[in-house]
Short mmCIF file of C-alpha atoms in Angstrom, two decimals:
data_model
loop_
_atom_site.label_atom_id
_atom_site.label_comp_id
_atom_site.label_asym_id
_atom_site.label_seq_id
_atom_site.Cartn_x
_atom_site.Cartn_y
_atom_site.Cartn_z
CA MET R 16 62.97 98.14 17.59
CA PHE R 17 62.99 100.93 15.12
CA HIS R 18 64.32 104.29 16.28
CA ASN R 19 64.02 107.47 14.32
CA THR R 20 65.79 110.46 15.81
CA GLY R 21 67.24 112.35 12.61
CA TYR R 22 64.41 112.78 10.38
CA GLU R 23 63.62 116.47 9.68
CA ARG R 24 61.43 118.80 9.70
CA ARG R 25 44.72 109.71 14.09
CA GLY R 26 34.75 105.55 15.44
CA LEU R 27 36.18 105.36 12.27
CA LEU R 28 37.46 108.64 10.75
CA ARG R 29 38.78 109.90 7.44
CA VAL R 30 40.90 112.86 6.30
CA SER R 31 38.34 114.87 4.49
CA ALA R 32 39.02 117.14 1.66
CA ALA R 33 38.86 120.03 4.08
CA THR R 34 41.40 118.29 6.33
CA ALA R 35 43.69 117.50 3.61
CA THR R 36 43.72 121.32 2.54
CA LEU R 37 44.38 122.23 6.23
CA LEU R 38 47.35 119.64 6.58
CA LEU R 39 48.98 121.14 3.37
CA THR R 40 48.58 124.98 3.96
CA GLY R 41 51.34 125.55 6.54
CA THR R 42 49.12 125.41 9.64
CA LEU R 43 51.72 124.20 11.74
CA ALA R 44 52.41 127.77 12.72
CA ALA R 45 49.36 127.52 14.80
CA CYS R 46 50.77 124.84 16.90
CA GLY R 47 51.92 127.31 19.57
CA SER R 48 48.43 127.21 21.18
CA ASP R 49 49.31 123.84 22.77
CA THR R 50 53.08 123.54 22.32
CA SER R 51 54.43 126.66 24.08
CA ASP R 52 57.33 126.34 26.39
CA ALA R 53 56.40 125.36 29.86
CA GLY R 54 58.79 128.01 31.34
CA ALA R 55 60.87 127.70 34.42
CA SER R 56 58.19 126.26 36.47
CA SER R 57 58.95 122.98 37.97
CA GLU R 58 55.66 121.90 36.87
CA LEU R 59 55.09 121.20 33.18
CA ALA R 60 52.09 122.74 31.47
CA PRO R 61 49.12 120.45 30.86
CA VAL R 62 48.66 118.40 27.65
CA THR R 63 45.61 118.34 25.50
CA MET R 64 44.77 115.08 23.76
CA GLN R 65 42.23 114.60 20.82
CA LEU R 66 40.64 111.10 20.96
CA SER R 67 39.58 109.29 18.04
CA TRP R 68 36.04 108.60 19.49
CA LEU R 69 33.90 109.38 22.44
CA LYS R 70 34.58 109.36 26.21
CA ASP R 71 33.46 105.75 26.63
CA VAL R 72 35.36 102.88 27.85
CA THR R 73 37.76 103.27 25.06
CA ALA R 74 38.95 106.29 26.95
CA SER R 75 39.06 104.60 30.32
CA GLY R 76 42.86 104.82 30.62
CA GLU R 77 42.64 108.38 30.34
CA LEU R 78 39.99 108.58 32.92
CA PHE R 79 41.98 106.57 35.34
CA ALA R 80 44.97 108.67 34.71
CA LEU R 81 42.91 111.69 35.58
CA ASP R 82 41.09 110.43 38.53
CA LYS R 83 44.20 108.77 40.17
CA GLY R 84 46.61 111.76 39.54
CA TYR R 85 48.94 109.92 37.30
CA TYR R 86 49.50 112.88 34.90
CA SER R 87 50.13 115.12 37.88
CA GLU R 88 52.67 112.55 39.41
CA ALA R 89 54.32 112.62 36.14
CA GLY R 90 54.90 116.35 36.41
CA LEU R 91 51.88 117.79 34.30
CA ASP R 92 50.19 120.49 36.14
CA GLY R 93 46.46 121.31 35.61
CA MET R 94 45.35 118.20 33.88
CA SER R 95 41.46 118.00 33.87
CA ASP R 96 38.69 116.45 32.04
CA SER R 97 38.87 119.14 29.47
CA SER R 98 42.38 118.20 28.77
CA ILE R 99 40.83 115.07 26.98
CA LEU R 100 38.78 115.94 23.89
CA ALA R 101 36.03 113.51 22.76
CA ASN R 102 35.51 113.02 18.89
CA SER R 103 31.94 112.37 17.48
CA GLY R 104 33.21 111.88 14.06
CA SER R 105 33.05 115.44 12.78
CA THR R 106 36.65 116.17 12.38
CA SER R 107 39.90 114.17 12.34
CA ALA R 108 42.27 113.94 15.38
CA GLU R 109 45.22 114.58 12.70
CA SER R 110 43.81 118.04 11.63
CA VAL R 111 43.23 118.92 15.31
CA VAL R 112 46.80 118.27 16.25
CA VAL R 113 48.24 119.78 13.17
CA SER R 114 46.28 123.17 13.91
CA GLY R 115 47.58 123.17 17.57
CA GLN R 116 44.15 122.70 19.13
CA ALA R 117 45.61 119.56 20.87
CA MET R 118 49.20 118.21 21.50
CA VAL R 119 48.47 114.51 21.15
CA GLY R 120 46.12 112.83 18.87
CA MET R 121 44.78 109.20 18.43
CA ASN R 122 43.56 107.36 15.47
CA SER R 123 44.00 104.25 13.20
CA MET R 124 47.02 103.80 10.78
CA ALA R 125 44.31 103.64 8.08
CA THR R 126 43.77 107.39 8.61
CA THR R 127 47.08 108.55 10.14
CA GLY R 128 49.18 107.13 7.38
CA PRO R 129 47.35 108.89 4.60
CA ALA R 130 47.32 112.10 6.60
CA ILE R 131 51.21 112.01 6.68
CA ALA R 132 51.46 111.05 3.01
CA GLN R 133 49.37 114.23 2.31
CA GLY R 134 51.89 116.52 4.22
CA ALA R 135 50.79 116.41 7.69
CA PRO R 136 53.97 117.03 9.84
CA LEU R 137 53.01 114.05 12.48
CA VAL R 138 54.92 111.39 13.73
CA VAL R 139 53.51 108.22 15.53
CA ILE R 140 55.13 107.38 18.83
CA ALA R 141 53.06 104.49 20.32
CA SER R 142 50.16 102.23 19.69
CA LEU R 143 47.39 101.39 22.26
CA LEU R 144 45.95 98.46 20.28
CA GLN R 145 48.53 96.01 18.85
CA GLU R 146 46.00 94.68 16.37
CA ASN R 147 43.40 96.63 14.52
CA PRO R 148 39.69 95.97 15.52
CA TYR R 149 38.31 96.03 11.98
CA THR R 150 36.22 92.94 11.10
CA LEU R 151 33.56 91.81 8.63
CA LEU R 152 30.53 91.09 10.84
CA SER R 153 27.93 88.44 9.70
CA LEU R 154 25.25 86.36 11.62
CA GLN R 155 24.83 82.80 12.00
CA GLU R 156 21.12 83.31 11.86
CA ARG R 157 21.26 85.03 8.34
CA THR R 158 24.38 84.35 5.95
CA PRO R 159 27.44 83.37 8.03
CA ILE R 160 30.57 84.50 6.34
CA ARG R 161 33.70 82.40 7.68
CA SER R 162 36.12 82.64 4.79
CA ILE R 163 37.18 84.69 1.74
CA GLU R 164 35.53 82.20 -0.44
CA ASP R 165 32.25 82.68 1.42
CA LEU R 166 32.67 86.39 0.85
CA LYS R 167 32.31 86.11 -3.09
CA GLY R 168 28.89 87.42 -4.37
CA LYS R 169 27.67 88.65 -1.04
CA ARG R 170 26.29 92.13 -0.12
CA VAL R 171 28.73 93.90 2.09
CA GLY R 172 27.82 97.02 3.89
CA VAL R 173 30.66 99.58 4.16
CA GLN R 174 30.55 103.05 5.28
CA SER R 175 31.83 105.74 3.04
CA ILE R 176 34.74 106.81 5.22
CA ASN R 177 35.95 103.05 4.97
CA GLN R 178 36.04 102.67 1.24
CA VAL R 179 39.81 102.92 1.05
CA LEU R 180 40.24 100.30 3.80
CA TRP R 181 37.67 98.01 2.21
CA LYS R 182 39.61 98.09 -1.16
CA GLY R 183 42.79 97.41 0.52
CA PHE R 184 41.16 94.46 2.24
CA LEU R 185 39.96 93.25 -1.10
CA GLU R 186 43.33 93.60 -2.81
CA ALA R 187 44.96 91.81 0.10
CA ASN R 188 42.78 88.76 -0.50
CA GLY R 189 42.88 88.44 -4.25
CA LEU R 190 39.34 89.99 -4.63
CA SER R 191 38.15 92.89 -6.89
CA VAL R 192 35.21 95.07 -6.24
CA ALA R 193 33.43 93.06 -8.85
CA ASP R 194 33.44 89.95 -6.66
CA VAL R 195 31.23 91.55 -3.98
CA GLU R 196 28.32 93.81 -3.96
CA THR R 197 29.41 97.04 -1.78
CA VAL R 198 26.59 98.72 -0.18
CA PRO R 199 26.75 102.03 1.41
CA VAL R 200 25.67 102.06 4.93
CA GLU R 201 25.64 104.22 8.07
CA TYR R 202 26.32 103.35 11.60
CA SER R 203 23.36 100.90 12.28
CA LEU R 204 23.13 97.03 12.24
CA ALA R 205 19.47 97.17 11.03
CA PRO R 206 20.37 96.21 7.52
CA LEU R 207 22.37 93.33 8.62
CA GLU R 208 19.76 92.07 11.19
CA THR R 209 16.92 92.46 8.59
CA GLY R 210 19.04 90.53 6.00
CA ASP R 211 19.46 93.47 3.47
CA ILE R 212 23.13 92.99 3.54
CA ASP R 213 25.18 89.85 4.45
CA ALA R 214 28.21 91.51 6.25
CA TYR R 215 28.88 94.66 7.77
CA LEU R 216 32.43 96.38 7.99
CA SER R 217 32.62 96.94 11.86
CA TYR R 218 34.89 96.88 14.97
CA ARG R 219 35.09 93.65 16.68
CA THR R 220 35.17 95.62 20.12
CA ASN R 221 31.79 97.05 19.37
CA GLN R 222 28.99 96.15 16.83
CA PRO R 223 29.49 92.13 17.38
CA ILE R 224 28.53 92.91 21.20
CA THR R 225 25.44 94.73 20.13
CA ALA R 226 24.35 92.13 17.65
CA GLU R 227 24.75 89.38 20.43
CA GLN R 228 22.71 91.65 22.68
CA ASP R 229 20.08 91.80 20.03
CA GLY R 230 19.86 87.98 20.09
CA TYR R 231 22.15 87.10 17.16
CA THR R 232 25.31 85.02 16.95
CA PRO R 233 28.08 87.10 15.40
CA VAL R 234 30.60 85.54 12.97
CA LEU R 235 33.72 87.49 12.39
CA LEU R 236 36.12 87.67 9.42
CA ASN R 237 38.97 89.82 10.98
CA PHE R 238 40.99 92.27 8.90
CA ALA R 239 44.38 91.47 10.92
CA ASP R 240 43.94 87.83 10.11
CA HIS R 241 43.52 88.41 6.46
CA GLY R 242 46.32 90.49 5.14
CA MET R 243 45.61 93.75 7.01
CA ALA R 244 47.74 93.63 10.08
CA PHE R 245 47.98 97.24 10.77
CA THR R 246 47.61 98.62 14.33
CA SER R 247 45.11 101.20 15.65
CA ASN R 248 44.65 103.68 18.37
CA LEU R 249 47.82 105.28 17.62
CA TYR R 250 49.34 108.16 19.55
CA PHE R 251 50.92 110.98 17.33
CA VAL R 252 52.23 114.28 17.78
CA THR R 253 53.85 116.89 15.41
CA ARG R 254 57.61 116.39 14.86
CA ASP R 255 58.19 119.90 16.20
CA THR R 256 56.38 118.92 19.41
CA LEU R 257 58.39 115.89 19.89
CA GLU R 258 61.50 117.89 19.66
CA ARG R 259 60.59 121.08 21.57
CA ASP R 260 58.08 119.56 24.11
CA ARG R 261 59.58 116.02 24.60
CA ASP R 262 59.43 116.45 28.30
CA ARG R 263 55.67 117.07 28.27
CA VAL R 264 54.89 114.24 25.86
CA LYS R 265 56.99 111.98 28.06
CA ALA R 266 55.06 112.81 31.15
CA PHE R 267 51.77 112.42 29.31
CA MET R 268 52.68 109.04 28.04
CA ILE R 269 53.83 107.94 31.50
CA GLY R 270 50.52 108.89 32.76
CA GLU R 271 48.80 107.05 29.99
CA ILE R 272 50.79 103.61 30.59
CA ARG R 273 49.74 103.76 34.26
CA GLY R 274 46.13 104.55 33.35
CA TRP R 275 45.89 101.86 30.77
CA THR R 276 47.62 99.36 32.93
CA ASP R 277 44.84 99.91 35.47
CA SER R 278 42.18 99.37 32.97
CA VAL R 279 43.65 96.08 31.73
CA GLN R 280 44.11 94.94 35.15
CA ASN R 281 40.33 95.60 35.80
CA PRO R 282 38.28 95.79 32.96
CA GLU R 283 35.10 95.87 35.08
CA ALA R 284 36.34 98.98 36.91
CA ALA R 285 37.31 100.56 33.46
CA ALA R 286 33.62 100.06 32.21
CA GLN R 287 32.27 101.44 35.59
CA ILE R 288 34.31 104.69 35.41
CA ALA R 289 33.24 105.29 31.94
CA TYR R 290 29.61 104.43 32.82
CA ASP R 291 29.70 106.56 36.00
CA LYS R 292 31.19 109.74 34.36
CA TYR R 293 29.39 109.70 31.11
CA GLY R 294 26.84 107.03 31.11
CA ALA R 295 23.78 109.47 31.22
CA ASP R 296 25.01 111.67 28.62
CA LEU R 297 26.32 109.00 26.25
CA LYS R 298 23.36 106.51 27.08
CA LEU R 299 26.10 104.01 27.92
CA ASP R 300 25.14 100.50 28.82
CA LEU R 301 27.28 98.96 31.67
CA ALA R 302 27.26 95.31 30.33
CA GLN R 303 28.15 96.45 26.91
CA GLN R 304 30.94 98.75 28.12
CA THR R 305 32.36 95.76 30.23
CA ALA R 306 32.27 93.51 27.20
CA GLN R 307 33.78 96.16 24.96
CA MET R 308 36.65 96.47 27.48
CA ASP R 309 37.32 92.81 27.55
CA ALA R 310 37.44 92.88 23.72
CA GLN R 311 39.85 95.65 23.70
CA VAL R 312 42.21 94.15 26.11
CA ALA R 313 42.61 91.04 23.96
CA LEU R 314 44.00 93.54 21.29
CA MET R 315 46.10 95.59 23.63
CA VAL R 316 48.17 92.78 25.31
CA THR R 317 50.72 90.47 23.75
CA ALA R 318 53.77 88.57 24.53
CA GLU R 319 55.81 91.49 23.05
CA THR R 320 54.01 94.23 25.35
CA ASN R 321 54.71 91.99 28.31
CA ALA R 322 58.34 92.13 27.36
CA GLN R 323 58.70 95.66 26.14
CA GLY R 324 55.70 97.51 27.77
CA LEU R 325 52.30 98.55 26.70
CA MET R 326 51.86 100.53 23.44
CA THR R 327 55.25 99.71 22.08
CA LEU R 328 55.63 99.07 18.32
CA SER R 329 58.00 96.14 17.38
CA ASP R 330 59.84 96.12 14.08
CA GLN R 331 57.37 93.42 12.87
CA LEU R 332 54.38 95.65 13.72
CA ILE R 333 56.06 98.57 11.89
CA SER R 334 56.65 96.25 8.76
CA ASP R 335 52.87 95.09 9.02
CA ASN R 336 51.65 98.63 9.11
CA LEU R 337 53.67 99.79 6.07
CA SER R 338 52.38 96.71 4.00
CA ALA R 339 48.84 97.39 4.86
CA LEU R 340 49.16 101.12 4.06
CA ALA R 341 50.60 99.94 0.61
CA LEU R 342 47.60 97.87 -0.12
CA MET R 343 45.45 100.86 0.62
CA GLY R 344 47.39 103.09 -1.78
CA THR R 345 49.95 104.76 0.57
CA ASP R 346 53.56 104.19 0.10
CA LEU R 347 55.74 105.47 3.03
CA ASP R 348 58.87 104.45 4.75
CA ALA R 349 59.09 103.72 8.44
CA GLU R 350 61.18 107.02 8.92
CA GLN R 351 58.27 109.02 7.56
CA ILE R 352 55.75 107.80 9.95
CA PHE R 353 57.29 106.39 13.30
CA ASP R 354 59.66 107.33 16.07
CA THR R 355 59.77 104.61 18.83
CA SER R 356 62.60 106.43 20.87
CA LEU R 357 60.38 108.19 23.40
CA MET R 358 58.76 104.82 24.58
CA ALA R 359 62.09 103.15 24.67
CA GLU R 360 63.27 106.14 26.68
CA ILE R 361 60.23 105.78 29.25
CA TYR R 362 60.56 102.14 29.80
CA SER R 363 64.41 102.30 30.08
CA GLU R 364 64.16 104.96 32.78
CA HIS R 365 60.96 103.42 34.34
CA PRO R 366 61.21 99.49 34.02
CA GLU R 367 58.68 99.20 36.70
CA LEU R 368 56.02 100.39 34.15
CA VAL R 369 56.50 96.99 32.23
CA VAL R 370 53.80 94.91 34.01
CA GLN R 371 53.04 91.30 33.06
CA LEU R 372 49.55 91.22 31.98
CA PRO R 373 47.23 88.07 30.73
CA VAL R 374 47.62 87.37 27.10
CA ASP R 375 44.38 86.21 25.32
CA GLU R 376 45.62 83.30 23.03
CA GLU R 377 42.10 83.03 21.55
CA LYS R 378 41.64 86.38 19.99
#
C-alpha cells in the first residue's frame, strides 16, 4: 500500500471560481481555528468534520459514533452533533477545510483532486466508498440504455457541476460531446420520467431508488464499470493538520471506523438513526433511507477492505483514481494526493478494527 510521509508543505459538489480563489490565496493561515494544539490535557480537543452532503443515512457512521461515544472512547473530548457539519451544496468541503472551519472533510475524487491541483494543501487519508456511485440512469419503460453503443445519439441530463466528470466519462469510452445531446438539468427526475431526456447522471445510491418508488424500472450504466473507477466519500485534511494534529485525526478516524462498522452490520438501524434524528427536518423516507444504505454498503465493503480494514486505499485504487483524474483533465502523482500511513497505523495498532463483513458480489 502506498505511504507518503515525506511530501512537503471533498450531493455532488464542485470547486467554484470563488473556492478556487480561496484555495490559492494563502488561507491556510486561518486553519488555527480547528487545528490548535490540544494542550497538556489527557483528552484531545474535538474535531469538526465537513460532510459532502446532508445528515441523512450517508452520515449514519458519524451518527453512530456520536450516539455510542466512539469518538470519546478514542480520546476526543466534547464531540457533539455540531461537530459534524451538513452540506446542502452551497459550498465545497475542500474550501471549508482549507479555511480552518473544519479539520476533516469528505468529498469525491472528482472534486478533491482538481482542488489539490489548483493549490489546496490537502491530502487524502482514506476513502469510505471503494467505488464511486456515479451512474447513467435510464428507464426500462422509456429508453433503456444498457451499453455505450446504446448511448449514442441519446439525450443525457447532466448537472452543471458535473460537466467535467461527464466529459471524462465520454473520453474514457471513446465518445465525444457530438455523439450525445447533453441537456442541462437540476436535481429532479421529472425530465427523465416524462421522456424529455433519455438518461440522467445520478448516484446509484439515490435517484434509482426514487425512480423505483415512482413505479419505474431503473437501468444503470455505472461509471466505475466504464473507465471511471475513482473512489468517493474521501476523507481529507490539510497536510499541516496531519503533521501537527495527527493524534486528533487518528482518534477521529478510529471513531469513524467503529461507527461505520456498526452501520454496515445493521443497515436498518443506520437508516433508523438518520430518520429518527433528522427525518422531520429533512423529510426523510425510512424505506428510501434503508434502500440507500443497502446500496451504499455494496460500495463500501470489498475483499480488500475485509483484509485491510474499512476505508483503506489499495495501490490499485490509487492508480484507478489517478487514471480517472487524468481523463477529467487533472494530472497529479500519488504523492500529491494520498497519504495512507495514518490508516495503516490505526489498523496496525488496533487489528480488532478489521471486521469481516459481507461482500456484495453482484454490485
